[in-house]
mmCIF file with all atom_site columns, N, CA and C in Angstrom:
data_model
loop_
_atom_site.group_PDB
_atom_site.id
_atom_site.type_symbol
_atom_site.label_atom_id
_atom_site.label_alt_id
_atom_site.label_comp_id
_atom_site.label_asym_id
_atom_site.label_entity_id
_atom_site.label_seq_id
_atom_site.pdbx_PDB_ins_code
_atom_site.Cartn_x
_atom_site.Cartn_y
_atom_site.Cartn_z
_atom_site.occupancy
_atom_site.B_iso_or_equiv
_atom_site.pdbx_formal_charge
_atom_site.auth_seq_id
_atom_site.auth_comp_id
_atom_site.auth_asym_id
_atom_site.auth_atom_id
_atom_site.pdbx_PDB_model_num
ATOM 1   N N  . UNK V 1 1  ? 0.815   -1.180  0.000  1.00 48.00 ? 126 UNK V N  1
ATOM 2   C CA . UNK V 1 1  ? 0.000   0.000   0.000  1.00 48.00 ? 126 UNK V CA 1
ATOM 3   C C  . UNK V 1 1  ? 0.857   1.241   0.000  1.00 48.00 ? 126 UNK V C  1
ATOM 4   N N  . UNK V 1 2  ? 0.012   2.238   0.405  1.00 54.00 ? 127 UNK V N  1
ATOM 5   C CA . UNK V 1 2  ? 1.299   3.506   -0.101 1.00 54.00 ? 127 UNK V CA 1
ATOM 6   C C  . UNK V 1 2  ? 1.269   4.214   1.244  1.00 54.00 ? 127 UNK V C  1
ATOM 7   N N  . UNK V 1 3  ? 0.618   3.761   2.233  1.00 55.00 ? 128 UNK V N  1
ATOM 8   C CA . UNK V 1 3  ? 0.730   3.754   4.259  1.00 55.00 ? 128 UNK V CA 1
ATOM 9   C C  . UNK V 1 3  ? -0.350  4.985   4.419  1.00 55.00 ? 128 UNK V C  1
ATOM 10  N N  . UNK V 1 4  ? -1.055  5.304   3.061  1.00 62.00 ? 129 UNK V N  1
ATOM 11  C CA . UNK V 1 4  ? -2.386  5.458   3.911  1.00 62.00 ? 129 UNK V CA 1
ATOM 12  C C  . UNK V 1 4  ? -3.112  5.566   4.550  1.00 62.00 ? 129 UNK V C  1
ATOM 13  N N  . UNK V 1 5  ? -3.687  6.663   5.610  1.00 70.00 ? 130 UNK V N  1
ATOM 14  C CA . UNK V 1 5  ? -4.983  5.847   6.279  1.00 70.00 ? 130 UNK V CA 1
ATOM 15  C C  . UNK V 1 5  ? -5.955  6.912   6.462  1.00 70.00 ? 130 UNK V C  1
ATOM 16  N N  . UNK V 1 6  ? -6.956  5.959   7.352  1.00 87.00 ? 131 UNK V N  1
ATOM 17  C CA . UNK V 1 6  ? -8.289  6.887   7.333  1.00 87.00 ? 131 UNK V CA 1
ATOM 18  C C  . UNK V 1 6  ? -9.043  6.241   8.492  1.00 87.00 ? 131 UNK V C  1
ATOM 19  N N  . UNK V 1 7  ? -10.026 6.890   8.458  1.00 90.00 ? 132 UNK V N  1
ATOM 20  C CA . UNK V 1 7  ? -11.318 6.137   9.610  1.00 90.00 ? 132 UNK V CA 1
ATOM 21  C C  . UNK V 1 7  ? -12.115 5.894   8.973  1.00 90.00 ? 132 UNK V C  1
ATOM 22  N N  . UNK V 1 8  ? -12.485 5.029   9.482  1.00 91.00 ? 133 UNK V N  1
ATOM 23  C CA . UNK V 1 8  ? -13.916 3.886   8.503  1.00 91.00 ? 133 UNK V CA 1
ATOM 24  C C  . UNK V 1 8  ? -14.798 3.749   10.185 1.00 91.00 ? 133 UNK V C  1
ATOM 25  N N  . UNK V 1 9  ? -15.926 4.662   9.489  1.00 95.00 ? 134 UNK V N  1
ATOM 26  C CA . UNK V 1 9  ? -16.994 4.913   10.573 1.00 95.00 ? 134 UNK V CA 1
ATOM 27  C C  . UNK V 1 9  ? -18.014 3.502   10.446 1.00 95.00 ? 134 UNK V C  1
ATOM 28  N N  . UNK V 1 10 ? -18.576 2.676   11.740 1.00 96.00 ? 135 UNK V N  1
ATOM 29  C CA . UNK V 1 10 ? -19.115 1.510   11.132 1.00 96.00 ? 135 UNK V CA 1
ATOM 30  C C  . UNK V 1 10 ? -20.174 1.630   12.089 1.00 96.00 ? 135 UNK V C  1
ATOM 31  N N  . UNK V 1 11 ? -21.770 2.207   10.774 1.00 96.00 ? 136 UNK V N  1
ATOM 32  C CA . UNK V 1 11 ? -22.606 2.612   11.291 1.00 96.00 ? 136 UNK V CA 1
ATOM 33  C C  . UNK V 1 11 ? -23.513 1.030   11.564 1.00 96.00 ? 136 UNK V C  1
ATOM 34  N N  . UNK V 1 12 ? -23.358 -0.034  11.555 1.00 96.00 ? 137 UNK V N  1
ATOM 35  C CA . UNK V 1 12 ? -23.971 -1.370  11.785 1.00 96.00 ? 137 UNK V CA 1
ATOM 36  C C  . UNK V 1 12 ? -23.033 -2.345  11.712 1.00 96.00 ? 137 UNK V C  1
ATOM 37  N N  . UNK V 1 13 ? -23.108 -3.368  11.898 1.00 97.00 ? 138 UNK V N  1
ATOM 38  C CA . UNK V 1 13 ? -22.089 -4.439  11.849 1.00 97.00 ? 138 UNK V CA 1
ATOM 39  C C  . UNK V 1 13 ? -21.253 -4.543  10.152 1.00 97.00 ? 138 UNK V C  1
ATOM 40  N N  . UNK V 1 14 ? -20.250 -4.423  10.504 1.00 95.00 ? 139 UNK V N  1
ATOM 41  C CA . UNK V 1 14 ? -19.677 -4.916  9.539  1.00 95.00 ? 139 UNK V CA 1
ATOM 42  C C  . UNK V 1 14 ? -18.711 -5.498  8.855  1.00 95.00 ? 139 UNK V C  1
ATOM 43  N N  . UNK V 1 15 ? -19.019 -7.058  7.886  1.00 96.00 ? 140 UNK V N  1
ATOM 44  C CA . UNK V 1 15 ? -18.516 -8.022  7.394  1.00 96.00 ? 140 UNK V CA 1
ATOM 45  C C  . UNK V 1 15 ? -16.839 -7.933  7.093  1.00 96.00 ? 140 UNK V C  1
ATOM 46  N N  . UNK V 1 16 ? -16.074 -8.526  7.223  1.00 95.00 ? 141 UNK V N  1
ATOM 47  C CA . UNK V 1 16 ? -14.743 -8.840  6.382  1.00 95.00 ? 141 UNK V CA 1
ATOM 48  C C  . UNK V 1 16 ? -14.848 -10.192 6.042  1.00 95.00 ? 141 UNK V C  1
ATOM 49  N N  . UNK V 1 17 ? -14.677 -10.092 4.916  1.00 94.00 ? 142 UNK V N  1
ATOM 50  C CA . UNK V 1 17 ? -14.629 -11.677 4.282  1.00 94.00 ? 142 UNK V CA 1
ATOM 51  C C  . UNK V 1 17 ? -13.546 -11.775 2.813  1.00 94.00 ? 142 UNK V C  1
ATOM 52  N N  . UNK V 1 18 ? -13.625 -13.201 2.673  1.00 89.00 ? 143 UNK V N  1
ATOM 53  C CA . UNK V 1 18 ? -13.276 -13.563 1.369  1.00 89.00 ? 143 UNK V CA 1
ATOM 54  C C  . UNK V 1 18 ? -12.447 -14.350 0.530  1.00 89.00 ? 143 UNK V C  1
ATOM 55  N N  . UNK V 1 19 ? -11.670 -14.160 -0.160 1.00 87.00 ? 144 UNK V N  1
ATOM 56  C CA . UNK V 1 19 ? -10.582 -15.547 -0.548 1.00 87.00 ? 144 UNK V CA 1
ATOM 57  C C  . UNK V 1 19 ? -9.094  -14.933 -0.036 1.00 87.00 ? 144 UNK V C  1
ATOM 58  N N  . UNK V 1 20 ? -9.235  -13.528 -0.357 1.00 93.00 ? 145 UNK V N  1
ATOM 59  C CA . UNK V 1 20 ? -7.488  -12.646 -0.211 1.00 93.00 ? 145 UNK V CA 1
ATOM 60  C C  . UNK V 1 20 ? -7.335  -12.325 1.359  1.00 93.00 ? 145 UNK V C  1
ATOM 61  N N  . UNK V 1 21 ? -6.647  -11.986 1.807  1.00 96.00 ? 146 UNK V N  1
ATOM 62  C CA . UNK V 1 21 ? -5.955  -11.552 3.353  1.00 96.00 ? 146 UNK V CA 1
ATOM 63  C C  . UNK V 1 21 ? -5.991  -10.302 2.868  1.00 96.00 ? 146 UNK V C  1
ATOM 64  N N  . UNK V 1 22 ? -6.678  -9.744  4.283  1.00 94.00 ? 147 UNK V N  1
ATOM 65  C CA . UNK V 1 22 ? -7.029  -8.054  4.065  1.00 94.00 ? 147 UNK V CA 1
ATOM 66  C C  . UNK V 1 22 ? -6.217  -7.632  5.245  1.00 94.00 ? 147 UNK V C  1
ATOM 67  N N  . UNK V 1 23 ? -5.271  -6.461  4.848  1.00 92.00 ? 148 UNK V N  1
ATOM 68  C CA . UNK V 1 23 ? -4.533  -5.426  6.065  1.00 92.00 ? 148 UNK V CA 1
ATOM 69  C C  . UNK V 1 23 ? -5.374  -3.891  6.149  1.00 92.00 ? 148 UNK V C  1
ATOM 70  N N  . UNK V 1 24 ? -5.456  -4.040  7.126  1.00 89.00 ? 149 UNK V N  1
ATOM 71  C CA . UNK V 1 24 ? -6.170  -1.839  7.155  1.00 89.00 ? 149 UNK V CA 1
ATOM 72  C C  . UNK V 1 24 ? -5.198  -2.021  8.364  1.00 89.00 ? 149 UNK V C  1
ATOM 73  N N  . UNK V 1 25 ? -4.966  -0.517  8.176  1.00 87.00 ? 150 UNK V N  1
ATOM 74  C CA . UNK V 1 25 ? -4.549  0.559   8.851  1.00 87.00 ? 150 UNK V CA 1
ATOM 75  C C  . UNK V 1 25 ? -5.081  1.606   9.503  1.00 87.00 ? 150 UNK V C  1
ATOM 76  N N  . UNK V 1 26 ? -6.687  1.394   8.952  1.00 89.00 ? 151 UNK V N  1
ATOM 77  C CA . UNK V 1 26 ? -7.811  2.237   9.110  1.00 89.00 ? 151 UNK V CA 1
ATOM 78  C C  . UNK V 1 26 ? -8.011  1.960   10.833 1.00 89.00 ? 151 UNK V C  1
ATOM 79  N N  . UNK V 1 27 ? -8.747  3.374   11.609 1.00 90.00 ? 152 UNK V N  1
ATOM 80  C CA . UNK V 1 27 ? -9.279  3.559   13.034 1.00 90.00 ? 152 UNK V CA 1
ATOM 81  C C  . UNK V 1 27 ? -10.527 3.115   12.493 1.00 90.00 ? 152 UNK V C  1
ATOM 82  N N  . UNK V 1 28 ? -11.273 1.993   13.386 1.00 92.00 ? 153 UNK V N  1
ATOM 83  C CA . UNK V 1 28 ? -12.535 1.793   12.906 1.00 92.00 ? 153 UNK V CA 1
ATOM 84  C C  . UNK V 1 28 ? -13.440 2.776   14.357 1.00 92.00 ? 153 UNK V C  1
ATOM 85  N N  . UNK V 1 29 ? -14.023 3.776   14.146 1.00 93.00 ? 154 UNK V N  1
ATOM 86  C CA . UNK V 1 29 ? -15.044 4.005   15.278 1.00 93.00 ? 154 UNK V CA 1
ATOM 87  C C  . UNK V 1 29 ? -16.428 3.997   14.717 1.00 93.00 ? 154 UNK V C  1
ATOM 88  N N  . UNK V 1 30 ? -17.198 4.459   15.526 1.00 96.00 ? 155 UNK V N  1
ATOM 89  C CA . UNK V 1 30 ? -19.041 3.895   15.273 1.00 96.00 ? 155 UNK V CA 1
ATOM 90  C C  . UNK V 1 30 ? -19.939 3.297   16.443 1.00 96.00 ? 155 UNK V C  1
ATOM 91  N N  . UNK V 1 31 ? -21.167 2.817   16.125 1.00 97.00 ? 156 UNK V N  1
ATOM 92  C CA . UNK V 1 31 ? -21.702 2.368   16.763 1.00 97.00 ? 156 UNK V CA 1
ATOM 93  C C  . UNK V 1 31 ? -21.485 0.490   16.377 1.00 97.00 ? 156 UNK V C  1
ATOM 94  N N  . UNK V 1 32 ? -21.307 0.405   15.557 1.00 97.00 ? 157 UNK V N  1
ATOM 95  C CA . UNK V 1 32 ? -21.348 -1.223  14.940 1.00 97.00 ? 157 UNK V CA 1
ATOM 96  C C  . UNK V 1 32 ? -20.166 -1.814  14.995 1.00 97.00 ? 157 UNK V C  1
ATOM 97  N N  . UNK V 1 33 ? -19.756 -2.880  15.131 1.00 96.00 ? 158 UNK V N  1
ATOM 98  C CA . UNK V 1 33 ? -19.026 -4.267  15.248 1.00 96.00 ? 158 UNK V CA 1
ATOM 99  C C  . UNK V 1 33 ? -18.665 -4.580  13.955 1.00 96.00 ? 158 UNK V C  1
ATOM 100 N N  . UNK V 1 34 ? -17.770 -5.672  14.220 1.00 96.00 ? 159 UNK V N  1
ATOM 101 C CA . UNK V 1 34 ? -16.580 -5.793  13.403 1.00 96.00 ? 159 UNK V CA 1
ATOM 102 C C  . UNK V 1 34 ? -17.419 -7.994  12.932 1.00 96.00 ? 159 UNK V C  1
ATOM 103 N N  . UNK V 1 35 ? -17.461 -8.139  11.976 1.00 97.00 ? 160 UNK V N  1
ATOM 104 C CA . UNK V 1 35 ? -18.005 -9.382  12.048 1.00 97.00 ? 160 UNK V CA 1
ATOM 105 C C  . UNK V 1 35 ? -16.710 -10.374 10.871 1.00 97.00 ? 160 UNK V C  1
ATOM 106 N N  . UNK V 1 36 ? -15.952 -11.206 11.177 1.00 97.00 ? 161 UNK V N  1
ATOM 107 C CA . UNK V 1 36 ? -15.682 -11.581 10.496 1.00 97.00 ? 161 UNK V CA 1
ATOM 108 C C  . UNK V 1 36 ? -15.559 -12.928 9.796  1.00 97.00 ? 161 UNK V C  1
ATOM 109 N N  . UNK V 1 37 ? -15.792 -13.261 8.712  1.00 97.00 ? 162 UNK V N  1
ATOM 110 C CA . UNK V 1 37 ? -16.541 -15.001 7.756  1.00 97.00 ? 162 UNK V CA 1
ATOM 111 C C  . UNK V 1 37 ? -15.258 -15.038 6.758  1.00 97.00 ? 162 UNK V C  1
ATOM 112 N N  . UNK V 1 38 ? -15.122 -16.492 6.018  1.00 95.00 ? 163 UNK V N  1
ATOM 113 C CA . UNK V 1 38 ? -14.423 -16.751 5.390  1.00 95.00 ? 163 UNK V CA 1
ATOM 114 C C  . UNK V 1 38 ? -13.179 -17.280 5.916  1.00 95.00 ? 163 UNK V C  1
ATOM 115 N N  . UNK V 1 39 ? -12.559 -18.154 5.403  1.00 95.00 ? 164 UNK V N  1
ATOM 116 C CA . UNK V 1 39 ? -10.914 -18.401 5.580  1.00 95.00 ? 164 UNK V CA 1
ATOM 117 C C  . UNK V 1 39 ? -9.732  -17.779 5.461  1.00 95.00 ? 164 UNK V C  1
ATOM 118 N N  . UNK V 1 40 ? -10.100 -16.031 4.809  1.00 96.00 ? 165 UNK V N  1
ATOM 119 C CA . UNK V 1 40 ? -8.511  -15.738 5.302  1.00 96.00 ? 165 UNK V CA 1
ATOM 120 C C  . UNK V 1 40 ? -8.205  -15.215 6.082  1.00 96.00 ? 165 UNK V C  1
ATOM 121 N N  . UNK V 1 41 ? -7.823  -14.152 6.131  1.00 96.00 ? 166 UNK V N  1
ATOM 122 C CA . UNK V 1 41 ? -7.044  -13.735 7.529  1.00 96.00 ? 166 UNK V CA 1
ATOM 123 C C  . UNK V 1 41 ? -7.435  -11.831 7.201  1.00 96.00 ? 166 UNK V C  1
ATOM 124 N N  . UNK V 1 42 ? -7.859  -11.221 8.587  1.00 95.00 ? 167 UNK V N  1
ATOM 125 C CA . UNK V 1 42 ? -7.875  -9.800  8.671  1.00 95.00 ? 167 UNK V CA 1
ATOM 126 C C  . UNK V 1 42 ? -7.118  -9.192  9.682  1.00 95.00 ? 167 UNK V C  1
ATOM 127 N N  . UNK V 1 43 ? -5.975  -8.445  9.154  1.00 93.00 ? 168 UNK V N  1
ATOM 128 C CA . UNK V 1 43 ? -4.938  -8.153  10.173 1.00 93.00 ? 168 UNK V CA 1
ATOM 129 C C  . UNK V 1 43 ? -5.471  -5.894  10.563 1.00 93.00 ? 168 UNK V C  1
ATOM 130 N N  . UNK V 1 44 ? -5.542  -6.322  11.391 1.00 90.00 ? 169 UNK V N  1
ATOM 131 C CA . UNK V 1 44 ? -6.382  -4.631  12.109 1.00 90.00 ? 169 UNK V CA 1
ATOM 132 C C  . UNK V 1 44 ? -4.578  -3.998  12.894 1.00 90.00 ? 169 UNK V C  1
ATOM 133 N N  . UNK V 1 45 ? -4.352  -2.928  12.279 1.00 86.00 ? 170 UNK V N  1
ATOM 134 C CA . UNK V 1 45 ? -3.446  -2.249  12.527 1.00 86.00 ? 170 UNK V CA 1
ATOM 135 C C  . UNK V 1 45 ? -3.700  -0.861  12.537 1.00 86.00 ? 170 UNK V C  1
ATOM 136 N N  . UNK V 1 46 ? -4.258  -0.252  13.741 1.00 76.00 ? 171 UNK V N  1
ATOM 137 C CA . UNK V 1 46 ? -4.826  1.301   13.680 1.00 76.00 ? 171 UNK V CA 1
ATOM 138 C C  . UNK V 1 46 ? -3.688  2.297   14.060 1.00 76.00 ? 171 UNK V C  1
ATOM 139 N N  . UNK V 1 47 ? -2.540  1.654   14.357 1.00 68.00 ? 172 UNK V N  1
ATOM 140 C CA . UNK V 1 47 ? -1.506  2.337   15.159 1.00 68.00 ? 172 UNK V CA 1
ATOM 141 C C  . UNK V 1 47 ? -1.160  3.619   14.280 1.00 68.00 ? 172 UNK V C  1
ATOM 142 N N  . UNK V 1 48 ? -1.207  4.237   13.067 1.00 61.00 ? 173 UNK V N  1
ATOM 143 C CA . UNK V 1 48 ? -0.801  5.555   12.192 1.00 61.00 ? 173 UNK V CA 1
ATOM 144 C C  . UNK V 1 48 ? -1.908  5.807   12.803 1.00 61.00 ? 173 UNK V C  1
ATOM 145 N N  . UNK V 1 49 ? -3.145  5.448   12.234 1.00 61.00 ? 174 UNK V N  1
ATOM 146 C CA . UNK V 1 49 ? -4.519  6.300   12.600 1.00 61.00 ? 174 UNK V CA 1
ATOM 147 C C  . UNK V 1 49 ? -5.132  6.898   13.961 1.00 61.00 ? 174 UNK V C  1
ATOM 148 N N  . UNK V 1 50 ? -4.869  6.808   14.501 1.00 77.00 ? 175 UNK V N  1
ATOM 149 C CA . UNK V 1 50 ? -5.200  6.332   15.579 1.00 77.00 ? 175 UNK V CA 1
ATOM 150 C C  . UNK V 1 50 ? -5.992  5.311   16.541 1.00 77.00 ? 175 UNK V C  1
ATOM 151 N N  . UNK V 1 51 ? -6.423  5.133   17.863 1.00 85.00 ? 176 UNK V N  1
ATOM 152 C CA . UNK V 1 51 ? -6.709  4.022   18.108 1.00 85.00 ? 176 UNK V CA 1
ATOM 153 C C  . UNK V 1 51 ? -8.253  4.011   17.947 1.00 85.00 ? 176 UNK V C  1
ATOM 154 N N  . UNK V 1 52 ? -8.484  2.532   17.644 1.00 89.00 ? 177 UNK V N  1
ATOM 155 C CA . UNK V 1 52 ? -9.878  2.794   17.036 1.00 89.00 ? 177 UNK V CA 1
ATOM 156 C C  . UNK V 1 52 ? -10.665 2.546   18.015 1.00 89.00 ? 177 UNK V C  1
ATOM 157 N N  . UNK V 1 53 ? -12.282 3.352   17.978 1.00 90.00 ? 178 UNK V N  1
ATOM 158 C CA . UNK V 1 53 ? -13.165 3.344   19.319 1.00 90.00 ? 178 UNK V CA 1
ATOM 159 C C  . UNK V 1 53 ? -14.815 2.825   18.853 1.00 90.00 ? 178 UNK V C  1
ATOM 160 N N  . UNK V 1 54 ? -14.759 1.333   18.277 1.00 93.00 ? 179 UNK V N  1
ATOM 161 C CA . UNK V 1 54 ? -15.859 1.074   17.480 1.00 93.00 ? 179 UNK V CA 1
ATOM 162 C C  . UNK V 1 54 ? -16.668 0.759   19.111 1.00 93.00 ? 179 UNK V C  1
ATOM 163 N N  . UNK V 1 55 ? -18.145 0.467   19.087 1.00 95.00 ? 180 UNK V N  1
ATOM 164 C CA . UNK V 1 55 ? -18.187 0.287   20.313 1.00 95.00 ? 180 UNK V CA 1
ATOM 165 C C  . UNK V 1 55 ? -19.110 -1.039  20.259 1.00 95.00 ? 180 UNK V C  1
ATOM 166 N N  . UNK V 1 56 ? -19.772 -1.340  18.862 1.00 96.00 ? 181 UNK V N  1
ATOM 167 C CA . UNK V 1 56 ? -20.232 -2.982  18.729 1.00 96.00 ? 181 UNK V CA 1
ATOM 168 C C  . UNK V 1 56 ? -19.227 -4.177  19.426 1.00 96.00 ? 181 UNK V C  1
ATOM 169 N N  . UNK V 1 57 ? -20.037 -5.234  18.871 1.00 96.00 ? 182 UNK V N  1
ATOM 170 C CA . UNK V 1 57 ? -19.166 -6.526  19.266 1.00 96.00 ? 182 UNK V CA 1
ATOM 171 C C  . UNK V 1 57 ? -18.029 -6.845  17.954 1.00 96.00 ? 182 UNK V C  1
ATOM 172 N N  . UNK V 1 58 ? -17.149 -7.625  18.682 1.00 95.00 ? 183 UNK V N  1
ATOM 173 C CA . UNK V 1 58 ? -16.108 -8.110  17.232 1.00 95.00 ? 183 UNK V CA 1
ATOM 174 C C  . UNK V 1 58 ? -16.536 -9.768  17.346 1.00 95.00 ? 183 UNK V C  1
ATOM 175 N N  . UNK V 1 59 ? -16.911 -10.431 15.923 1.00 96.00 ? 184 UNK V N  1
ATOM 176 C CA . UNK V 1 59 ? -17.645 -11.697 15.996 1.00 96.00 ? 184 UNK V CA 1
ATOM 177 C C  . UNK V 1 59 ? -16.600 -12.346 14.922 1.00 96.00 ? 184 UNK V C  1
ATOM 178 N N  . UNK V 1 60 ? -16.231 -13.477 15.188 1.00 97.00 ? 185 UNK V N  1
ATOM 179 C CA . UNK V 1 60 ? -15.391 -14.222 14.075 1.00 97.00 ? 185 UNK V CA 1
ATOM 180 C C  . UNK V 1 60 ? -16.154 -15.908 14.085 1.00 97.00 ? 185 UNK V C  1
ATOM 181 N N  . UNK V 1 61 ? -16.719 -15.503 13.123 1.00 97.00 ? 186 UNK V N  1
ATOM 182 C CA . UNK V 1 61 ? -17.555 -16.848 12.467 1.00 97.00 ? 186 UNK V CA 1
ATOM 183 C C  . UNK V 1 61 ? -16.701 -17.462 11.570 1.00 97.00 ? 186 UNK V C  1
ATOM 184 N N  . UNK V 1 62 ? -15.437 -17.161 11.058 1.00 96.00 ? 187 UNK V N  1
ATOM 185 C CA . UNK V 1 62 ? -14.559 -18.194 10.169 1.00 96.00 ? 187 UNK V CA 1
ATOM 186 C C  . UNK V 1 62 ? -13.123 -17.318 9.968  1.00 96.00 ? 187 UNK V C  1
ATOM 187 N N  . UNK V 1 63 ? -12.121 -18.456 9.778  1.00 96.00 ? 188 UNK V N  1
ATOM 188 C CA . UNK V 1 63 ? -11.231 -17.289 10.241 1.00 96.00 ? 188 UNK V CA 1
ATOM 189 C C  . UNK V 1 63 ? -10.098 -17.241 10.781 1.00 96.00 ? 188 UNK V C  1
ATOM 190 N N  . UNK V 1 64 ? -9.275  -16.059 10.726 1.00 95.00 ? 189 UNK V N  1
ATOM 191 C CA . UNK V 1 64 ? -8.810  -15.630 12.130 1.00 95.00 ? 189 UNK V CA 1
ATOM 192 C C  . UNK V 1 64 ? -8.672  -14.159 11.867 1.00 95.00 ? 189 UNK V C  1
ATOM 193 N N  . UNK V 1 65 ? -8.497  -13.621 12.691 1.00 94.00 ? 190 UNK V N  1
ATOM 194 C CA . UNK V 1 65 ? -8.295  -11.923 12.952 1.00 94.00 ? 190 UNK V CA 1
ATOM 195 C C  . UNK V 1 65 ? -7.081  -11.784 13.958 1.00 94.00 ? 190 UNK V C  1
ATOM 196 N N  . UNK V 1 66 ? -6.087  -10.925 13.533 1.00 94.00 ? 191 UNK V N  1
ATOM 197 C CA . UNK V 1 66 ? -4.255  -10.792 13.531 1.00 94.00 ? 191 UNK V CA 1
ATOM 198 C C  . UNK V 1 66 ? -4.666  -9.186  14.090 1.00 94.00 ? 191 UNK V C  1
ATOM 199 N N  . UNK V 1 67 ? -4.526  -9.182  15.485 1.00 90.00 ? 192 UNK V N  1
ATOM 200 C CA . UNK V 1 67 ? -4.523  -7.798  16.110 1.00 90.00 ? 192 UNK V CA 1
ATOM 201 C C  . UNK V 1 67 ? -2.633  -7.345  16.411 1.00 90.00 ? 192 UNK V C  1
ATOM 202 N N  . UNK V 1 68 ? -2.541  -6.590  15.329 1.00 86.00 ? 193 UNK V N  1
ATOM 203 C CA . UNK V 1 68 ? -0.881  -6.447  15.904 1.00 86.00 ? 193 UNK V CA 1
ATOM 204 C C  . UNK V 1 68 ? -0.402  -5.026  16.750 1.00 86.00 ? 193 UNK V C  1
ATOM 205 N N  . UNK V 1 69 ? -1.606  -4.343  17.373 1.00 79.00 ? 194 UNK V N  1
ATOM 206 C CA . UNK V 1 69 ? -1.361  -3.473  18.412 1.00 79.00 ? 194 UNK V CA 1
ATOM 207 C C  . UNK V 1 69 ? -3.181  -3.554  18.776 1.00 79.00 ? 194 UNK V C  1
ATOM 208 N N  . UNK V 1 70 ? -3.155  -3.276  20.108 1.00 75.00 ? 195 UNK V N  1
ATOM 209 C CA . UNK V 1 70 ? -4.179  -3.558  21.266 1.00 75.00 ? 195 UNK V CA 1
ATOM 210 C C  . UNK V 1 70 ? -5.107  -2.504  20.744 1.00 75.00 ? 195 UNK V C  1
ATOM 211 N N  . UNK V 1 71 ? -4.704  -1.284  20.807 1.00 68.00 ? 196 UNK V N  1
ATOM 212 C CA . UNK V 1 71 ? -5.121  -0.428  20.288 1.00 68.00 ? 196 UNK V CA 1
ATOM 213 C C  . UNK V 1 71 ? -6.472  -0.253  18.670 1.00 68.00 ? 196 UNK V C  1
ATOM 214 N N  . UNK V 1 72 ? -5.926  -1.065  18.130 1.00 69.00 ? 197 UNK V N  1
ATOM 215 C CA . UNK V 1 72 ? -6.937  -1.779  16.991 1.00 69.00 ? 197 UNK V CA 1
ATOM 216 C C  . UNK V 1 72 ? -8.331  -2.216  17.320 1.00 69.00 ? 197 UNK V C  1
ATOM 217 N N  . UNK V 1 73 ? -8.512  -2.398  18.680 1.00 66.00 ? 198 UNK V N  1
ATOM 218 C CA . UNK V 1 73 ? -9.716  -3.111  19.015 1.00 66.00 ? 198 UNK V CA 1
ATOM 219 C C  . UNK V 1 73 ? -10.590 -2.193  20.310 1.00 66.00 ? 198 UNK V C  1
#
């Protein structure tokens, strides 16, 4: 990527899925949760952005989810 970032406001739950391994860098805040399906992998790294303050649930129905600072969640 080109180190990017942003906030991704998450006004209801919302999905990560799919066949590829997804990295953000993105602060997720909002009212909605983090839900994640599929077999690859979602690595949450808010540490440029700052720390993210979503306040839903984080749900992993398939998966795994790679928190590489605390702060991400």
């Amino acid at each position: 990527g080109d180190g990017s970032t942003s906030t991704i406001t998450l006004s209801g739950d919302t999905t990560f899925g799919g066949t590829g391994d997804i990295y953000s860098t993105n602060k997720l805040t909002g009212a909605g949760g983090v839900v994640k399906v599929g077999s690859n992998l979602l690595v949450l790294n808010s540490s440029a952005a700052g720390a993210s303050d979503f306040s839903g649930a984080t749900t992993i129905n398939g998966g795994v989810i790679r928190i590489t600072r605390a702060a991400s969640l």
